[in-house]
Short mmCIF file of C-alpha atoms and ligand atoms in Angstrom, two decimals:
data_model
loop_
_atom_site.label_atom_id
_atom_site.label_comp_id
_atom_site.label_asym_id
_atom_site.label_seq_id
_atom_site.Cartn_x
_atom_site.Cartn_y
_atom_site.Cartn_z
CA UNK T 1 14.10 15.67 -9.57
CA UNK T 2 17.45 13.23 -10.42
CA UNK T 3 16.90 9.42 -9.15
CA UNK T 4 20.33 10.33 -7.38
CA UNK T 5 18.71 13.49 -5.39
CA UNK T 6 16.77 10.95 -3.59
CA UNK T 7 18.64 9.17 -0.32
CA UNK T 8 15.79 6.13 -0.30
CA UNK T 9 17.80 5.33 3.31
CA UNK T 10 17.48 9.11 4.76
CA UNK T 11 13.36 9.18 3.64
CA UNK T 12 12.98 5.39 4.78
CA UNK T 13 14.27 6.04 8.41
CA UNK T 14 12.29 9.77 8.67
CA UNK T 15 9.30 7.24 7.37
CA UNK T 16 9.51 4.80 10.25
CA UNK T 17 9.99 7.80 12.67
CA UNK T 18 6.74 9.61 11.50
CA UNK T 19 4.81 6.61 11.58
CA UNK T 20 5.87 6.18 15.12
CA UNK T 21 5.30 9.50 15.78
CA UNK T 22 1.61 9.77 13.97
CA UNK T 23 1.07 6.38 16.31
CA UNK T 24 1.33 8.24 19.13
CA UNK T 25 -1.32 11.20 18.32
CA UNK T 26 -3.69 8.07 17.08
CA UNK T 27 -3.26 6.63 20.92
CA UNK T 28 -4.34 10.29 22.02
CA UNK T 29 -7.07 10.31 19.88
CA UNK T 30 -8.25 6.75 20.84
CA UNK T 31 -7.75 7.75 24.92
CA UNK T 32 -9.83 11.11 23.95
CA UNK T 33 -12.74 9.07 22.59
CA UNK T 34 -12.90 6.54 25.48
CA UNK T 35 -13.30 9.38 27.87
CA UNK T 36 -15.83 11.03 25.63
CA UNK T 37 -17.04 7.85 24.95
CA UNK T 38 -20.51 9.14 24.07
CA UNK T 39 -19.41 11.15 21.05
CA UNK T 40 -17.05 8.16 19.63
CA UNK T 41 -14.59 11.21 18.41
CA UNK T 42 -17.48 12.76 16.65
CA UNK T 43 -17.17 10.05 13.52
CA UNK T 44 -18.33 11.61 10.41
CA UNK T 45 -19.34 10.26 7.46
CA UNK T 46 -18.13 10.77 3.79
CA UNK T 47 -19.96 9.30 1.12
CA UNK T 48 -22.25 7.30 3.62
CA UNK T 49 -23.00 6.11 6.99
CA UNK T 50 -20.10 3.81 6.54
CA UNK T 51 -17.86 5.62 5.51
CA UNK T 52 -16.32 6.94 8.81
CA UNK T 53 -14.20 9.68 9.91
CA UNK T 54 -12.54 10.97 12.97
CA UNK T 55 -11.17 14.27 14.32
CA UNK T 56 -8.10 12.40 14.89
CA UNK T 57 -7.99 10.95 11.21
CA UNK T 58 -7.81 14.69 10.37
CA UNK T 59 -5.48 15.90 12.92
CA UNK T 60 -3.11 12.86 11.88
CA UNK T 61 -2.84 13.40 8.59
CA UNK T 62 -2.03 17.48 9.10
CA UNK T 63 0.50 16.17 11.10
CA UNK T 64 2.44 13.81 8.79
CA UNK T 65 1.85 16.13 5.93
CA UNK T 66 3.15 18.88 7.66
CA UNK T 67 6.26 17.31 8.52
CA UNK T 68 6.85 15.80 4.72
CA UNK T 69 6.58 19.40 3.94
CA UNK T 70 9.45 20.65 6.60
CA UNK T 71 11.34 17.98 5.87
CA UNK T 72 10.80 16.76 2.07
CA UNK T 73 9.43 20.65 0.91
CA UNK T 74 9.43 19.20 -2.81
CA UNK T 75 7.90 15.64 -2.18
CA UNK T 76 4.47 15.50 -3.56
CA UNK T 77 1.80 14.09 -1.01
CA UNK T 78 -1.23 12.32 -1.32
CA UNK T 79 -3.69 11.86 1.37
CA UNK T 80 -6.60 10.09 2.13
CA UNK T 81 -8.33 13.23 3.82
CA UNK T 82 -6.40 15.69 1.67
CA UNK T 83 -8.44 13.59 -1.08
CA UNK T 84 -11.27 13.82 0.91
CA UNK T 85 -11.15 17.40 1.08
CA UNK T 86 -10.83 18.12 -2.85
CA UNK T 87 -7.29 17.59 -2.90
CA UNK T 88 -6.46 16.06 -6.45
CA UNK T 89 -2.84 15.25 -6.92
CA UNK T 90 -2.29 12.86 -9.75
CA UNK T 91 0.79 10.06 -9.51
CA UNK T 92 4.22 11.37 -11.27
CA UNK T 93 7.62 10.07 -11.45
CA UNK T 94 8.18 12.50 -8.66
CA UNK T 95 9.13 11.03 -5.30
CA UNK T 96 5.66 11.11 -3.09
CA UNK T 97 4.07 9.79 -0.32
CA UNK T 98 1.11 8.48 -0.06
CA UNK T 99 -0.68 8.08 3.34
CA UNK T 100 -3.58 6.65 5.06
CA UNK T 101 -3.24 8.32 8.77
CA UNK T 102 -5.37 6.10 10.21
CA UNK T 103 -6.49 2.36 8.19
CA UNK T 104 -9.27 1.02 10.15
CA UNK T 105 -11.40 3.89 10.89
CA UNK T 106 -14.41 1.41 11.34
CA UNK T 107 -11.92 -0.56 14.07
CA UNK T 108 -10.49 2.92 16.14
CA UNK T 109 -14.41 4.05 16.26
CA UNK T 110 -14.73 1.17 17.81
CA UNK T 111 -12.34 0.18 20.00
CA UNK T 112 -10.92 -2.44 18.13
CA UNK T 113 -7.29 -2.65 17.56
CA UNK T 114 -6.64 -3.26 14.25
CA UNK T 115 -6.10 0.21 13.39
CA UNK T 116 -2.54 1.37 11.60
CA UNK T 117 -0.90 4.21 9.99
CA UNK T 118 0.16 3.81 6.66
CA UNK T 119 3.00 5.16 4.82
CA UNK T 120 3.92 4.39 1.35
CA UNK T 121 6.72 6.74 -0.62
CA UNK T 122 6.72 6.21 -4.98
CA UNK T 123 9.43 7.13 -7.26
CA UNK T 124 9.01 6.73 -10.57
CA UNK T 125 5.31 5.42 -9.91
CA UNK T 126 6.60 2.65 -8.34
CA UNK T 127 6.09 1.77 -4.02
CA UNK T 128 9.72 1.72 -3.11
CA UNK T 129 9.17 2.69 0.38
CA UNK T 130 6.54 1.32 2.69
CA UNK T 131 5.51 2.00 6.67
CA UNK T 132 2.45 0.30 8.53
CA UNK T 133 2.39 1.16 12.41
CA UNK T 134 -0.40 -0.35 15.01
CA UNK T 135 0.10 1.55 17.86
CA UNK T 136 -2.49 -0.35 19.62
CA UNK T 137 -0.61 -3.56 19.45
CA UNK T 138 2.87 -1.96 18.62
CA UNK T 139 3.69 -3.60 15.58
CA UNK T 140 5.05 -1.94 13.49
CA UNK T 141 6.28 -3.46 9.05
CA UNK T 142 8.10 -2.07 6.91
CA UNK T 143 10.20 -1.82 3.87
CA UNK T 144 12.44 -0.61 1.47
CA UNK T 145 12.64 -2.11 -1.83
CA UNK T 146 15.66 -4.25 -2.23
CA UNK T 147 16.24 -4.24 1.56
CA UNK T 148 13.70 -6.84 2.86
CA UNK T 149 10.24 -6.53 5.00
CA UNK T 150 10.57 -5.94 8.83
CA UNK T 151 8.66 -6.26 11.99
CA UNK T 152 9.43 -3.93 14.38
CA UNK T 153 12.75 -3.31 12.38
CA UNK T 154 14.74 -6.79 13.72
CA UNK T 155 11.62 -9.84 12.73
CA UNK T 156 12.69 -10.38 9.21
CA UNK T 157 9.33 -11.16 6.81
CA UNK T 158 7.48 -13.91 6.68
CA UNK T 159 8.01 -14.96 9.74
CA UNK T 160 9.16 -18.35 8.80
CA UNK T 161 12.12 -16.34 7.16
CA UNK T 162 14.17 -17.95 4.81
CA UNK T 163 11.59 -20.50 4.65
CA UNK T 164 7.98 -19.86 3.40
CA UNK T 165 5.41 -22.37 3.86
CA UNK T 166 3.96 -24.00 1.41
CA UNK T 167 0.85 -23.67 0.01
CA UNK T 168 -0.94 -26.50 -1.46
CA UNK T 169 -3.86 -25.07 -2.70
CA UNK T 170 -6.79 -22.60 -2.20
CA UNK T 171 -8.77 -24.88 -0.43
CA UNK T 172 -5.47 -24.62 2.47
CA UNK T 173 -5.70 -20.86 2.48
CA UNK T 174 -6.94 -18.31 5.32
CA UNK T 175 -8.05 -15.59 3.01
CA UNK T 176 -8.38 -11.98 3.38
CA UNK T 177 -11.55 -10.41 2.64
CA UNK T 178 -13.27 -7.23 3.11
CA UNK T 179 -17.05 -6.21 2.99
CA UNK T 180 -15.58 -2.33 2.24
CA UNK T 181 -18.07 0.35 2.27
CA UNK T 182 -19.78 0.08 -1.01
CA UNK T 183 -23.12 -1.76 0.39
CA UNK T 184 -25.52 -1.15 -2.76
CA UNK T 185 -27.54 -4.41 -3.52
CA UNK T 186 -25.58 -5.38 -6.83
CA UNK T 187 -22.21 -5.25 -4.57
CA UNK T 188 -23.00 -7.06 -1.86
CA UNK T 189 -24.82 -9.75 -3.76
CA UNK T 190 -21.04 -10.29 -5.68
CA UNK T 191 -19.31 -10.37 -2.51
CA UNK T 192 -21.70 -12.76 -1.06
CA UNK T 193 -21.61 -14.92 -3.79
CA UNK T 194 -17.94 -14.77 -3.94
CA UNK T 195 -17.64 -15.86 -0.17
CA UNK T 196 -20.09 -18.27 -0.54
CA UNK T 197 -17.74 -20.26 -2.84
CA UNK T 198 -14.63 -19.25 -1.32
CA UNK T 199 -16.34 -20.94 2.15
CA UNK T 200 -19.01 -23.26 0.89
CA UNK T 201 -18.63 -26.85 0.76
CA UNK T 202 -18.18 -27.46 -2.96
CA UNK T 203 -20.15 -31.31 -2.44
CA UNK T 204 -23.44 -28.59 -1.69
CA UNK T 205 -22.50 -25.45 -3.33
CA UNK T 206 -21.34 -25.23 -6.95
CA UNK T 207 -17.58 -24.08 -7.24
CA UNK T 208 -17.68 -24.00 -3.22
CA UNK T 209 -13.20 -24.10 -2.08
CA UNK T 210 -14.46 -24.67 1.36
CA UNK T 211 -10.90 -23.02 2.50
CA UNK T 212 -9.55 -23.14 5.69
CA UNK T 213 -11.53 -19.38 6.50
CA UNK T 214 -12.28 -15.77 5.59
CA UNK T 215 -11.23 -12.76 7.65
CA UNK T 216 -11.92 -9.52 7.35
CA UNK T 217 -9.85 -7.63 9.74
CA UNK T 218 -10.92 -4.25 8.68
CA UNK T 219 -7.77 -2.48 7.20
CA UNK T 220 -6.69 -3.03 4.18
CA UNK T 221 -2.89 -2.12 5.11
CA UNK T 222 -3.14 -4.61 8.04
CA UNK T 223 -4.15 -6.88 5.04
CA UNK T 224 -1.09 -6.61 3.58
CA UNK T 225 1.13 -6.67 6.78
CA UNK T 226 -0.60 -10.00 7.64
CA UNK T 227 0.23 -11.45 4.10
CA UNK T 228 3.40 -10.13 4.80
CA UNK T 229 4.49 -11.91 7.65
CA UNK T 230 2.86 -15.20 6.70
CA UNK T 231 -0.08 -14.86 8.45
CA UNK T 232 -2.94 -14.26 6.47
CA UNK T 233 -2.37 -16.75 2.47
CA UNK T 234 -3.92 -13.94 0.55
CA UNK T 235 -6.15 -10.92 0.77
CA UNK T 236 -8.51 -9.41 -2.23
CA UNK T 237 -10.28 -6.25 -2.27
CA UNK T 238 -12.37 -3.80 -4.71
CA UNK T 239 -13.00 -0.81 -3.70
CA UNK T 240 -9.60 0.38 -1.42
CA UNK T 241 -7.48 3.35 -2.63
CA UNK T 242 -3.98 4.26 -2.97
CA UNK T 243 -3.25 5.62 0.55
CA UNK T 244 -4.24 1.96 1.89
CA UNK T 245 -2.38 -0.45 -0.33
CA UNK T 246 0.70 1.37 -1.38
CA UNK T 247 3.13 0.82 2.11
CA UNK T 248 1.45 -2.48 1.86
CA UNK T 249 2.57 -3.27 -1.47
CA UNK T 250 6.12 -2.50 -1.03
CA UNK T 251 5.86 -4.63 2.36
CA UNK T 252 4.74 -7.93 0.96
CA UNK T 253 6.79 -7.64 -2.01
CA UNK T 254 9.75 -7.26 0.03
CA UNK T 255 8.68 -10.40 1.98
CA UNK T 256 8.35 -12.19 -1.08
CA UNK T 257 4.63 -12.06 -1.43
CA UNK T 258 3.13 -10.78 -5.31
CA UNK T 259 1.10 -8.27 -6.33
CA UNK T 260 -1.20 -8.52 -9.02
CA UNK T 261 -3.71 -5.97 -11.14
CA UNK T 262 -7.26 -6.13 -11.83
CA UNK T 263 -8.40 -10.22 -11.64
CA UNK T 264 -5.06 -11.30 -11.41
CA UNK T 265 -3.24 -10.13 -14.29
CA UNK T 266 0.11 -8.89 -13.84
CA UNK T 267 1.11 -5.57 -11.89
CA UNK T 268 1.39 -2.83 -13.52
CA UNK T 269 2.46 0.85 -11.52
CA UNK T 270 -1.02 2.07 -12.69
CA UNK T 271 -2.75 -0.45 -10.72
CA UNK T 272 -2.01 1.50 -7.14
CA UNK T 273 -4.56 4.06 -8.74
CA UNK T 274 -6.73 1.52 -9.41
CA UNK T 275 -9.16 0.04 -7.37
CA UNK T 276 -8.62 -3.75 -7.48
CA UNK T 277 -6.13 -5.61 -5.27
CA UNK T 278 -4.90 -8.49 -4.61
CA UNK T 279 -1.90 -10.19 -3.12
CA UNK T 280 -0.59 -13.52 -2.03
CA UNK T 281 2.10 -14.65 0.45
CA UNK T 282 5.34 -16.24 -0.29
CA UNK T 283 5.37 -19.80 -1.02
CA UNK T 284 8.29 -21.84 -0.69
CA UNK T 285 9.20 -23.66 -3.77
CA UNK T 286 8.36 -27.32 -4.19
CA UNK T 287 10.50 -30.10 -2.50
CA UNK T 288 10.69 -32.27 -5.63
CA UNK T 289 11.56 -28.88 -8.25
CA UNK T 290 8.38 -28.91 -9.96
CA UNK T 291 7.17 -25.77 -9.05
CA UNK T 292 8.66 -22.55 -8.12
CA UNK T 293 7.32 -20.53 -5.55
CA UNK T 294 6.29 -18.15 -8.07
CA UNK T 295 4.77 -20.66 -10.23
CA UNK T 296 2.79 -21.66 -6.99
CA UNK T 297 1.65 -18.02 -6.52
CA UNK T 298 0.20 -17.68 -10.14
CA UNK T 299 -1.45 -20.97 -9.74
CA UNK T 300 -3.12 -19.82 -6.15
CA UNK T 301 -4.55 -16.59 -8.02
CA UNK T 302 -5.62 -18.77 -10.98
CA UNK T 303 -7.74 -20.85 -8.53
CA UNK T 304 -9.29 -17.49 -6.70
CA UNK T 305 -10.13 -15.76 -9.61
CA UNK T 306 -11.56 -18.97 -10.95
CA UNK T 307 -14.22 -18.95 -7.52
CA UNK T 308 -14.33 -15.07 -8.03
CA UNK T 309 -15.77 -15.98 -11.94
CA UNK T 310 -17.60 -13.10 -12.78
CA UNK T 311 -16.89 -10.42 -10.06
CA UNK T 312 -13.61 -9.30 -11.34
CA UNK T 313 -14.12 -9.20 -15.04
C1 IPD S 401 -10.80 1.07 4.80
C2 IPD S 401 -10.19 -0.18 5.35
C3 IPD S 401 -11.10 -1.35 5.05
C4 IPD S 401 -11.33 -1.50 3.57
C5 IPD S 401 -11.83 -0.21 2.95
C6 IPD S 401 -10.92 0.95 3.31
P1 IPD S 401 -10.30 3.29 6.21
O1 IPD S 401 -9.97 2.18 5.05
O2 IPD S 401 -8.91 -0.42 4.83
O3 IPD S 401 -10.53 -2.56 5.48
O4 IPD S 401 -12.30 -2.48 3.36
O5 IPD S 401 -11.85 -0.37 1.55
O6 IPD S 401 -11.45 2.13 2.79
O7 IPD S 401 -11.60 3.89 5.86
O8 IPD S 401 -10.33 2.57 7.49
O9 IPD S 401 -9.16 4.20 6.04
CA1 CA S 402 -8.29 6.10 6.52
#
């Protein structure tokens, strides 16, 4: 398919419909499992016990991919439980989607209302389009590259739009973190270690930051929103997937945040297959012109990957 056969406006505002629209059946889920409140939508697991699924992460994602397919008939999709199920569709220059229906499974089992729907749309392999919704709290980012990062379609992104904070260093940072649900001894003893000396007091612990705090809000896509708007300095993850980074990526980027690839080196469009992530706000440049904002970014991932030391190798 021709660059010119895609209208990025006409798929962008059918994106922020259907993520509305998918919000909606994830509210009906969620009212479902508080009145069956015993079976907690019958969560299954994938590859183990934490690794959770729903009923209505299923019925969501038939529902968006169904109407891709009405609507967008020669769009390729990729889907986290289309994956799940066998599915294996590999990323092209062709224009697809790539979806999480529901980001925070572990949250909407729960009750907890960090819980989104994530759409991200590719052309060429690159995020050009990118929906988060939280029906729970209605919030709802997005983005089309070139076009800026939105909340609820009229906040423009960050929040302190046209002027980022600044960002002296690490040590100033409330950083995104995730304990994701790889929990085998030789990963959790990284991650630990790696919080340790993001948290730690570095007068007690060796290489301790001591920044201003960790969160781990339990969707990586919320991750991303958060960095978005300003709210959250940076998030890092191993271990997340295309479907839950790639509406992020577009989102942040549009809000002047940067993306990097595996241990900070620079982005490249096979990263979103990848499994390493990590992005960081915008920064404003520096009052006196000796740093960019940029510049400021680059040296912020230079000082977590030097507390990450081995774990990202
Ligand atoms: C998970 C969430 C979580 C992250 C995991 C993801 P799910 O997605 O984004 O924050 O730590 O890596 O798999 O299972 O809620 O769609
Ligand atoms: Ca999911």
């Amino acid at each position: 398919m021709a660059p010119t056969e895609v209208d990025l406006d006409r798929v962008y505002a059918f994106t922020v419909n259907l993520a509305k629209e998918a919000g909606k059946r994830i509210l009906e889920g969620s009212a479902k499992r508080t009145s069956h409140a015993a079976s907690i939508d019958n969560p299954n697991t994938k590859k183990n016990r934490v690794d959770l699924v729903t009923e209505t992460d299923q019925a969501v994602e038939a529902y968006i991919k169904d109407s891709i397919a009405q609507t967008y008939p020669d769009f390729r999709f990729i889907g986290e439980e289309s994956y799940a199920g066998g599915e294996r569709v590999e990323l092209t220059d062709e224009p697809t989607f790539i979806v999480d229906p529901i980001d925070g499974t572990t949250n909407f089992v729960h009750g907890l209302d960090f819980v989104c729907c994530s759409i991200g749309f590719t052309y060429k392999q690159e995020p050009v389009i990118g929906v988060i919704y939280n029906p729970f709290l209605d919030k709802l980012y997005s983005a089309q590259e070139g076009k800026g990062a939105w909340l609820n379609q009229t906040t423009r992104l960050p929040l302190t739009h046209p002027h980022p904070a600044p960002l002296a260093s690490l040590g100033d940072a409330v950083i995104g973190v995730e304990w994701g649900s790889d929990r085998s001894k030789a990963i959790i003893e990284k991650k630990g270690k790696m919080y340790m000396r993001l948290a730690g007091d570095g007068k007690e612990i060796e290489g301790g930051v001591m920044a201003h705090s960790l969160r781990s809000i339990g969707s990586a896509a919320l991750n991303y929103s958060y960095v978005a708007a300003g709210q959250l300095d940076l998030y890092f993850e191993i271990g997340c997937w295309s479907w839950d980074v790639c509406a992020g990526t577009v989102i942040a980027r549009e809000a002047g945040g940067k993306v990097y690839g595996r241990g900070g080196k620079p982005w490249k469009p096979q990263d979103l297959m990848g499994h390493h992530f990590f992005v960081v706000r915008a920064i404003a440049d520096a009052a006196d012109g000796s740093e960019t904002g940029e510049q400021a970014q680059d040296r912020i991932a230079k000082e977590f990957f030097a507390a990450a030391e081995d774990w990202d190798a």
